Amino acid sequence: MRKDNNTYTPPLVNDQSMSLDSPITDRFGRTFNYLRLAVNEHCNLRCIYCMPEEGINFLDQGKILTTNEIKSILKVVADLGVSKVRLTGGEPLLRKDIFELIGYASKITTIDSVHMTTNGLLLSDYIEKLEEAGLSGINISLDTLDPEKFKEITRRDALHDVLGGLNAAVKSNIKHVKVNVVAMRDFNNAEIHDFTELTKSNDITVRFIELMPFDSHQIWKTGKYYSAANILEDLRKKIKVLSPISGSSTEHHIFKIKGYKGRVAVIPSYTRTLCGKCNRLRITADGKLLNCLYSQQETNIRDAIRQRLSEVTIKDMIREAMGKKMIDGWTAQRQGKEHRESMTQIGG
Ligand code: SAM
Ligand code: SF4
């Protein structure tokens, strides 16, 4: 058996039949079956809307979830009906056990799909191992196609590597490849059309995301915010027929363009117009469960595991925390004092 970080906690043993657990629901009729789990806080980029140049006040490694703690969480939430998992961060590809974690999650029979959100910097080196591990989807964050702007936004000269990563992902067997573009006024809003054109011959989804106020330097307050309505208006100016795709989508408005292989999506992450469809649980890199992106209330799952609380107790903690979810992100925000310093502390 291997030791992770400073503490060793064996994965929880199964003490219940999976089918006996009731799903995670709340008083507004939502069911939560999608876990977004941050596997670290560290990153090899410094996107201006996410982290200052010097980084954030990173947690000690001993506070970060170990391999076995993550496996325990995956097992518990799978029992509770979670069927989709996204590993995020920080930069998940910086975590040495990332392939083991993906492999573990993808072998849980009730988990249908395992996804990862990455900045793409290391992707071309790792794509085969990700495929082998069973990754079903990958979201690559890329806000500009211009090398100088890329340097400005990420504080690193690395557009070439990220495009290499995107290319490798498109050629791989990983089924769902998406590009996350945070739309910013007078920065990349003029590139919306260029990003859309990527979907012409590639079977990918380009997702335009509203800037959110989670950065210690509050870039957010500098007038860069560009709303979902603005993005949609820009899309409609260039594309005559944007056909909405119906389906199980819970976080975005998604469209097909006639003759294009891929799709475009718009995510109202700040305007929060889709909270009624939310199906997500978030767990931070140090194992705190958040029932909303905008909530400051945390349930410490890591400590529950370290204290060897039973699986039944941990499941109850998760159900209880999610049951208390506010009707929308605006209400959740009003319960707390201030925004967090970085998306890496939330589990972007
Ligand atoms: N490092 C990985 C990456 O960049 O894809 C994963 C973690 S990152 C926090 C996850 C996503 O959050 C990225 O798509 C990033 O663009 C987005 N993000 C970070 N800060 C944001 C902010 N203030 N507003 C909107 N999106 C943000
Ligand atoms: Fe790193 Fe992702 Fe944050 Fe950029 S958005 S600094 S790549 S964690």
CSV table of C-alpha atoms and ligand atoms in Angstrom, one decimal:
chain,number,residue,atom,x,y,z
A,1,MET,CA,0.0,0.0,0.0
A,2,ARG,CA,1.2,3.5,-0.8
A,3,LYS,CA,1.4,6.5,1.3
A,4,ASP,CA,0.1,9.8,-0.1
A,5,ASN,CA,1.3,13.1,1.4
A,6,ASN,CA,1.5,12.9,5.1
A,7,THR,CA,-1.6,10.9,6.0
A,8,TYR,CA,-2.7,7.5,4.9
A,9,THR,CA,-6.3,6.7,4.9
A,10,PRO,CA,-7.4,3.5,3.2
A,11,PRO,CA,-10.4,3.9,0.9
A,12,LEU,CA,-13.7,3.4,2.6
A,13,VAL,CA,-15.0,-0.1,2.5
A,14,ASN,CA,-18.4,-0.8,1.0
A,15,ASP,CA,-20.9,-1.1,3.8
A,16,GLN,CA,-24.1,-0.9,1.9
A,17,SER,CA,-25.6,-2.2,-1.3
A,18,MET,CA,-25.3,0.6,-3.9
A,19,SER,CA,-29.0,0.5,-4.9
A,20,LEU,CA,-30.2,1.1,-1.3
A,21,ASP,CA,-29.0,4.7,-1.2
A,22,SER,CA,-31.5,7.5,-2.0
A,23,PRO,CA,-30.2,10.1,-4.4
A,24,ILE,CA,-29.0,13.6,-3.5
A,25,THR,CA,-31.9,16.0,-3.8
A,26,ASP,CA,-33.0,19.4,-2.5
A,27,ARG,CA,-36.2,21.1,-1.4
A,28,PHE,CA,-36.5,22.7,-4.9
A,29,GLY,CA,-36.8,19.4,-6.7
A,30,ARG,CA,-33.3,19.3,-8.0
A,31,THR,CA,-31.3,16.0,-8.1
A,32,PHE,CA,-27.5,16.2,-8.0
A,33,ASN,CA,-25.7,13.6,-10.1
A,34,TYR,CA,-22.6,15.5,-11.3
A,35,LEU,CA,-19.5,16.0,-9.2
A,36,ARG,CA,-16.9,18.6,-10.0
A,37,LEU,CA,-13.9,17.7,-7.9
A,38,ALA,CA,-10.8,19.9,-7.6
A,39,VAL,CA,-7.7,17.7,-7.3
A,40,ASN,CA,-5.2,20.5,-6.6
A,41,GLU,CA,-4.9,24.2,-6.3
A,42,HIS,CA,-1.5,24.6,-8.0
A,43,CYS,CA,-1.2,25.7,-11.6
A,44,ASN,CA,1.4,26.2,-14.3
A,45,LEU,CA,-0.4,29.3,-15.7
A,46,ARG,CA,-1.5,32.5,-14.0
A,47,CYS,CA,-4.6,33.6,-15.8
A,48,ILE,CA,-5.3,37.1,-14.7
A,49,TYR,CA,-8.9,36.5,-13.8
A,50,CYS,CA,-8.0,33.5,-11.7
A,51,MET,CA,-4.6,33.9,-9.9
A,52,PRO,CA,-2.2,36.7,-9.2
A,53,GLU,CA,1.4,36.3,-10.6
A,54,GLU,CA,2.7,35.2,-7.2
A,55,GLY,CA,-0.1,32.6,-6.9
A,56,ILE,CA,-2.7,32.4,-4.1
A,57,ASN,CA,-2.2,31.4,-0.5
A,58,PHE,CA,-1.8,27.8,-1.4
A,59,LEU,CA,-2.8,25.2,1.2
A,60,ASP,CA,-0.2,22.9,2.7
A,61,GLN,CA,0.0,19.6,0.8
A,62,GLY,CA,-1.1,17.7,3.9
A,63,LYS,CA,-4.5,19.4,3.7
A,64,ILE,CA,-5.1,18.4,0.1
A,65,LEU,CA,-7.1,15.2,-0.5
A,66,THR,CA,-4.9,12.2,-0.9
A,67,THR,CA,-5.4,9.5,-3.6
A,68,ASN,CA,-7.3,7.3,-1.3
A,69,GLU,CA,-9.4,10.1,0.0
A,70,ILE,CA,-10.4,11.0,-3.5
A,71,LYS,CA,-11.2,7.4,-4.2
A,72,SER,CA,-13.4,7.2,-1.1
A,73,ILE,CA,-15.3,10.3,-2.2
A,74,LEU,CA,-15.8,8.9,-5.7
A,75,LYS,CA,-17.2,5.7,-4.3
A,76,VAL,CA,-19.5,7.4,-1.9
A,77,VAL,CA,-21.0,9.8,-4.4
A,78,ALA,CA,-21.4,7.1,-6.9
A,79,ASP,CA,-23.5,5.2,-4.4
A,80,LEU,CA,-25.6,8.3,-4.0
A,81,GLY,CA,-26.3,8.4,-7.7
A,82,VAL,CA,-23.5,10.6,-9.1
A,83,SER,CA,-23.0,9.4,-12.7
A,84,LYS,CA,-20.8,12.1,-14.1
A,85,VAL,CA,-17.5,13.3,-12.6
A,86,ARG,CA,-15.2,16.2,-13.6
A,87,LEU,CA,-11.7,16.5,-12.3
A,88,THR,CA,-10.5,20.0,-12.2
A,89,GLY,CA,-8.3,22.3,-10.1
A,90,GLY,CA,-5.8,24.1,-10.2
A,91,GLU,CA,-4.3,22.2,-13.0
A,92,PRO,CA,-5.2,18.6,-12.7
A,93,LEU,CA,-2.4,17.4,-15.1
A,94,LEU,CA,0.1,18.5,-12.4
A,95,ARG,CA,-1.1,15.8,-10.1
A,96,LYS,CA,1.0,12.7,-10.5
A,97,ASP,CA,-1.9,10.3,-9.7
A,98,ILE,CA,-4.3,11.8,-12.1
A,99,PHE,CA,-4.3,8.8,-14.4
A,100,GLU,CA,-4.9,6.5,-11.4
A,101,LEU,CA,-7.8,8.6,-10.3
A,102,ILE,CA,-9.4,8.7,-13.8
A,103,GLY,CA,-8.9,5.0,-14.1
A,104,TYR,CA,-10.6,4.4,-10.7
A,105,ALA,CA,-13.5,6.6,-11.5
A,106,SER,CA,-14.1,5.2,-14.9
A,107,LYS,CA,-14.2,1.6,-13.5
A,108,ILE,CA,-17.0,2.4,-11.1
A,109,THR,CA,-19.9,0.9,-13.0
A,110,THR,CA,-22.5,3.5,-12.1
A,111,ILE,CA,-20.3,6.4,-13.2
A,112,ASP,CA,-21.1,6.9,-16.9
A,113,SER,CA,-18.5,9.5,-17.8
A,114,VAL,CA,-15.3,11.0,-16.4
A,115,HIS,CA,-14.2,14.4,-17.6
A,116,MET,CA,-11.3,16.8,-16.9
A,117,THR,CA,-10.9,20.5,-17.3
A,118,THR,CA,-7.3,21.5,-18.1
A,119,ASN,CA,-5.4,24.5,-19.4
A,120,GLY,CA,-4.0,22.1,-22.1
A,121,LEU,CA,-0.4,23.0,-21.5
A,122,LEU,CA,0.8,19.4,-20.9
A,123,LEU,CA,-2.0,17.7,-22.8
A,124,SER,CA,-0.1,16.6,-25.9
A,125,ASP,CA,2.4,14.7,-23.7
A,126,TYR,CA,-0.4,13.0,-21.7
A,127,ILE,CA,-3.2,12.4,-24.1
A,128,GLU,CA,-2.5,8.7,-24.6
A,129,LYS,CA,-2.3,8.0,-20.9
A,130,LEU,CA,-5.6,9.9,-20.5
A,131,GLU,CA,-7.2,7.8,-23.2
A,132,GLU,CA,-5.9,4.6,-21.6
A,133,ALA,CA,-7.2,5.6,-18.2
A,134,GLY,CA,-10.7,5.9,-19.7
A,135,LEU,CA,-11.3,9.7,-19.8
A,136,SER,CA,-14.5,10.4,-21.7
A,137,GLY,CA,-14.4,14.1,-22.0
A,138,ILE,CA,-11.9,17.0,-21.9
A,139,ASN,CA,-12.5,20.7,-21.6
A,140,ILE,CA,-9.5,22.8,-22.6
A,141,SER,CA,-9.5,26.4,-21.4
A,142,LEU,CA,-8.3,28.8,-24.1
A,143,ASP,CA,-9.3,32.4,-24.2
A,144,THR,CA,-7.5,33.7,-27.2
A,145,LEU,CA,-5.9,32.5,-30.5
A,146,ASP,CA,-3.5,35.4,-30.5
A,147,PRO,CA,0.0,34.6,-29.0
A,148,GLU,CA,0.5,38.1,-27.5
A,149,LYS,CA,-2.9,38.1,-25.9
A,150,PHE,CA,-2.3,34.6,-24.6
A,151,LYS,CA,0.8,35.9,-22.8
A,152,GLU,CA,-1.2,38.8,-21.4
A,153,ILE,CA,-4.0,36.6,-20.1
A,154,THR,CA,-2.0,33.7,-18.7
A,155,ARG,CA,1.3,35.4,-18.0
A,156,ARG,CA,3.1,32.6,-19.9
A,157,ASP,CA,4.2,32.3,-23.5
A,158,ALA,CA,2.5,29.0,-24.3
A,159,LEU,CA,-0.3,29.3,-26.9
A,160,HIS,CA,1.6,26.9,-29.1
A,161,ASP,CA,1.6,24.2,-26.5
A,162,VAL,CA,-2.1,24.6,-25.7
A,163,LEU,CA,-3.0,24.5,-29.4
A,164,GLY,CA,-0.9,21.3,-29.7
A,165,GLY,CA,-2.9,19.9,-26.8
A,166,LEU,CA,-6.2,20.8,-28.4
A,167,ASN,CA,-5.1,19.2,-31.6
A,168,ALA,CA,-4.0,16.0,-29.8
A,169,ALA,CA,-7.4,15.9,-28.0
A,170,VAL,CA,-9.3,16.3,-31.3
A,171,LYS,CA,-7.3,13.4,-32.8
A,172,SER,CA,-7.7,11.2,-29.8
A,173,ASN,CA,-10.4,8.7,-28.9
A,174,ILE,CA,-11.7,11.0,-26.1
A,175,LYS,CA,-15.3,11.4,-27.0
A,176,HIS,CA,-16.2,14.9,-25.9
A,177,VAL,CA,-13.7,17.7,-26.6
A,178,LYS,CA,-14.7,21.2,-25.5
A,179,VAL,CA,-13.0,24.5,-25.5
A,180,ASN,CA,-13.8,26.9,-22.6
A,181,VAL,CA,-13.5,30.6,-23.6
A,182,VAL,CA,-14.0,33.2,-20.8
A,183,ALA,CA,-15.4,36.1,-22.8
A,184,MET,CA,-14.0,39.5,-21.9
A,185,ARG,CA,-14.9,42.9,-23.3
A,186,ASP,CA,-12.2,44.6,-25.3
A,187,PHE,CA,-10.0,41.6,-24.9
A,188,ASN,CA,-11.4,38.6,-26.8
A,189,ASN,CA,-15.0,39.5,-27.6
A,190,ALA,CA,-13.8,40.2,-31.2
A,191,GLU,CA,-12.6,36.6,-31.3
A,192,ILE,CA,-16.0,35.0,-30.7
A,193,HIS,CA,-16.4,34.4,-34.4
A,194,ASP,CA,-12.9,32.9,-34.8
A,195,PHE,CA,-13.6,30.5,-32.0
A,196,THR,CA,-16.9,29.6,-33.5
A,197,GLU,CA,-15.1,28.8,-36.8
A,198,LEU,CA,-13.1,26.1,-35.0
A,199,THR,CA,-16.4,24.1,-34.8
A,200,LYS,CA,-16.8,24.2,-38.6
A,201,SER,CA,-14.6,21.2,-39.3
A,202,ASN,CA,-14.0,19.9,-35.8
A,203,ASP,CA,-16.5,17.9,-33.8
A,204,ILE,CA,-15.9,20.0,-30.7
A,205,THR,CA,-18.0,22.3,-28.5
A,206,VAL,CA,-16.8,25.8,-28.0
A,207,ARG,CA,-18.3,27.2,-24.8
A,208,PHE,CA,-18.3,31.0,-24.1
A,209,ILE,CA,-18.3,31.6,-20.4
A,210,GLU,CA,-19.2,34.8,-18.5
A,211,LEU,CA,-16.4,36.2,-16.4
A,212,MET,CA,-17.0,35.6,-12.7
A,213,PRO,CA,-15.9,37.7,-9.7
A,214,PHE,CA,-13.5,35.1,-8.3
A,215,ASP,CA,-10.1,36.7,-8.4
A,216,SER,CA,-8.2,38.5,-5.7
A,217,HIS,CA,-7.2,41.4,-8.0
A,218,GLN,CA,-10.8,41.8,-9.1
A,219,ILE,CA,-10.1,42.1,-12.9
A,220,TRP,CA,-13.8,41.7,-12.8
A,221,LYS,CA,-14.3,45.3,-11.7
A,222,THR,CA,-12.3,46.7,-14.7
A,223,GLY,CA,-15.2,46.5,-17.1
A,224,LYS,CA,-14.1,43.3,-18.8
A,225,TYR,CA,-17.4,41.5,-18.0
A,226,TYR,CA,-19.2,40.5,-21.1
A,227,SER,CA,-22.6,39.0,-20.6
A,228,ALA,CA,-24.2,35.9,-22.1
A,229,ALA,CA,-26.7,38.2,-23.8
A,230,ASN,CA,-23.8,40.1,-25.4
A,231,ILE,CA,-22.2,36.8,-26.5
A,232,LEU,CA,-25.4,35.6,-28.0
A,233,GLU,CA,-26.0,38.8,-29.8
A,234,ASP,CA,-22.5,38.6,-31.4
A,235,LEU,CA,-23.0,35.0,-32.4
A,236,ARG,CA,-26.4,35.9,-34.1
A,237,LYS,CA,-24.8,38.8,-36.0
A,238,LYS,CA,-22.5,36.4,-37.8
A,239,ILE,CA,-24.5,33.2,-37.9
A,240,LYS,CA,-28.0,33.4,-39.4
A,241,VAL,CA,-29.4,30.2,-38.0
A,242,LEU,CA,-28.3,29.1,-34.6
A,243,SER,CA,-30.4,26.0,-33.8
A,244,PRO,CA,-30.8,25.2,-30.1
A,245,ILE,CA,-30.0,21.7,-29.2
A,246,SER,CA,-32.3,20.2,-26.6
A,247,GLY,CA,-31.2,17.6,-24.2
A,248,SER,CA,-30.0,17.1,-20.7
A,249,SER,CA,-28.0,20.3,-20.6
A,250,THR,CA,-28.0,22.0,-17.2
A,251,GLU,CA,-25.5,24.8,-17.4
A,252,HIS,CA,-25.6,26.3,-20.8
A,253,HIS,CA,-27.5,27.3,-23.9
A,254,ILE,CA,-26.1,25.1,-26.7
A,255,PHE,CA,-26.5,25.5,-30.5
A,256,LYS,CA,-25.7,23.8,-33.7
A,257,ILE,CA,-24.8,25.7,-36.8
A,258,LYS,CA,-25.9,24.4,-40.2
A,259,GLY,CA,-23.0,22.7,-42.0
A,260,TYR,CA,-20.7,22.8,-38.9
A,261,LYS,CA,-19.5,19.6,-37.3
A,262,GLY,CA,-19.3,21.0,-33.8
A,263,ARG,CA,-21.4,23.1,-31.5
A,264,VAL,CA,-21.3,26.4,-29.7
A,265,ALA,CA,-22.5,27.1,-26.1
A,266,VAL,CA,-23.0,30.1,-23.9
A,267,ILE,CA,-22.7,29.7,-20.2
A,268,PRO,CA,-24.4,32.3,-18.0
A,269,SER,CA,-22.1,31.6,-15.1
A,270,TYR,CA,-22.4,35.1,-13.6
A,271,THR,CA,-26.0,36.0,-14.6
A,272,ARG,CA,-27.1,32.6,-13.1
A,273,THR,CA,-30.2,32.1,-15.2
A,274,LEU,CA,-30.0,28.3,-15.2
A,275,CYS,CA,-29.7,27.6,-11.4
A,276,GLY,CA,-33.1,25.9,-11.5
A,277,LYS,CA,-31.5,23.1,-13.5
A,278,CYS,CA,-28.4,22.7,-11.4
A,279,ASN,CA,-27.2,19.2,-10.9
A,280,ARG,CA,-23.7,19.8,-9.5
A,281,LEU,CA,-21.9,19.1,-6.3
A,282,ARG,CA,-18.4,20.7,-5.9
A,283,ILE,CA,-15.6,19.5,-3.8
A,284,THR,CA,-12.5,21.6,-3.2
A,285,ALA,CA,-9.0,20.3,-3.3
A,286,ASP,CA,-9.0,20.1,0.5
A,287,GLY,CA,-12.2,18.1,0.5
A,288,LYS,CA,-14.8,20.7,1.3
A,289,LEU,CA,-18.2,20.2,-0.2
A,290,LEU,CA,-19.9,23.3,-1.7
A,291,ASN,CA,-23.5,23.2,-2.7
A,292,CYS,CA,-23.1,26.2,-5.0
A,293,LEU,CA,-20.3,28.0,-6.8
A,294,TYR,CA,-21.3,31.2,-5.0
A,295,SER,CA,-21.8,29.6,-1.5
A,296,GLN,CA,-19.3,30.2,1.3
A,297,GLN,CA,-20.7,27.4,3.4
A,298,GLU,CA,-18.5,24.3,3.4
A,299,THR,CA,-19.0,20.7,4.6
A,300,ASN,CA,-15.6,19.1,5.5
A,301,ILE,CA,-15.7,15.7,3.9
A,302,ARG,CA,-11.9,15.3,4.1
A,303,ASP,CA,-12.0,15.5,7.9
A,304,ALA,CA,-14.9,13.1,8.1
A,305,ILE,CA,-12.9,10.6,6.2
A,306,ARG,CA,-9.8,11.3,8.3
A,307,GLN,CA,-11.8,10.8,11.4
A,308,ARG,CA,-13.0,7.4,10.0
A,309,LEU,CA,-16.6,8.4,10.2
A,310,SER,CA,-18.8,5.7,8.6
A,311,GLU,CA,-19.7,5.7,5.0
A,312,VAL,CA,-23.4,6.1,6.1
A,313,THR,CA,-22.6,9.2,8.1
A,314,ILE,CA,-20.6,10.8,5.2
A,315,LYS,CA,-23.5,10.1,2.9
A,316,ASP,CA,-25.9,11.8,5.3
A,317,MET,CA,-23.5,14.8,5.5
A,318,ILE,CA,-23.5,15.1,1.7
A,319,ARG,CA,-27.3,14.8,1.4
A,320,GLU,CA,-27.8,17.3,4.2
A,321,ALA,CA,-25.5,19.9,2.7
A,322,MET,CA,-27.0,19.6,-0.7
A,323,GLY,CA,-30.5,19.6,0.7
A,324,LYS,CA,-29.8,23.1,2.1
A,325,LYS,CA,-28.8,24.5,-1.3
A,326,MET,CA,-30.3,27.9,-2.0
A,327,ILE,CA,-32.7,28.5,-4.8
A,328,ASP,CA,-30.1,30.2,-6.9
A,329,GLY,CA,-26.6,31.6,-6.9
A,330,TRP,CA,-27.7,35.1,-6.1
A,331,THR,CA,-29.4,33.9,-2.8
A,332,ALA,CA,-26.3,31.8,-2.0
A,333,GLN,CA,-24.0,34.8,-2.5
A,334,ARG,CA,-26.1,36.9,-0.1
A,335,GLN,CA,-25.5,34.4,2.7
A,336,GLY,CA,-21.7,34.9,2.6
A,337,LYS,CA,-19.5,37.9,3.1
A,338,GLU,CA,-17.2,38.1,0.1
A,339,HIS,CA,-16.1,36.2,-2.9
A,340,ARG,CA,-13.3,33.6,-2.9
A,341,GLU,CA,-9.9,34.7,-4.2
A,342,SER,CA,-9.7,32.2,-7.0
A,343,MET,CA,-11.6,29.6,-8.9
A,344,THR,CA,-8.9,27.1,-8.0
A,345,GLN,CA,-10.3,27.3,-4.4
A,346,ILE,CA,-13.8,26.3,-5.6
A,347,GLY,CA,-13.2,23.6,-8.1
A,348,GLY,CA,-13.7,25.4,-11.4
B,1,SAM,N1,-6.6,24.9,-14.8
B,1,SAM,C1,-7.7,24.3,-15.5
B,1,SAM,C2,-8.2,25.2,-16.6
B,1,SAM,O1,-7.8,26.3,-16.6
B,1,SAM,O2,-8.9,24.7,-17.4
B,1,SAM,C3,-8.8,23.9,-14.5
B,1,SAM,C4,-9.2,24.8,-13.4
B,1,SAM,S1,-9.8,26.4,-14.0
B,1,SAM,C5,-10.2,27.2,-12.4
B,1,SAM,C6,-11.4,25.9,-14.6
B,1,SAM,C7,-12.2,26.9,-15.4
B,1,SAM,O3,-12.5,28.0,-14.6
B,1,SAM,C8,-11.4,27.4,-16.6
B,1,SAM,O4,-12.1,27.2,-17.8
B,1,SAM,C9,-11.2,28.9,-16.3
B,1,SAM,O5,-11.2,29.6,-17.5
B,1,SAM,C10,-12.4,29.2,-15.5
B,1,SAM,N2,-12.2,30.4,-14.6
B,1,SAM,C11,-11.3,30.6,-13.7
B,1,SAM,N3,-11.5,31.8,-13.1
B,1,SAM,C12,-12.6,32.3,-13.7
B,1,SAM,C13,-13.4,33.5,-13.6
B,1,SAM,N4,-13.0,34.5,-12.7
B,1,SAM,N5,-14.5,33.7,-14.3
B,1,SAM,C14,-14.8,32.8,-15.2
B,1,SAM,N6,-14.2,31.6,-15.4
B,1,SAM,C15,-13.1,31.4,-14.7
B,2,SF4,FE1,-4.5,28.0,-13.8
B,2,SF4,FE2,-6.8,27.3,-14.8
B,2,SF4,FE3,-6.7,29.3,-13.0
B,2,SF4,FE4,-5.7,29.6,-15.5
B,2,SF4,S1,-7.8,29.3,-15.0
B,2,SF4,S2,-4.6,30.1,-13.6
B,2,SF4,S3,-5.0,27.7,-16.0
B,2,SF4,S4,-6.3,27.2,-12.7
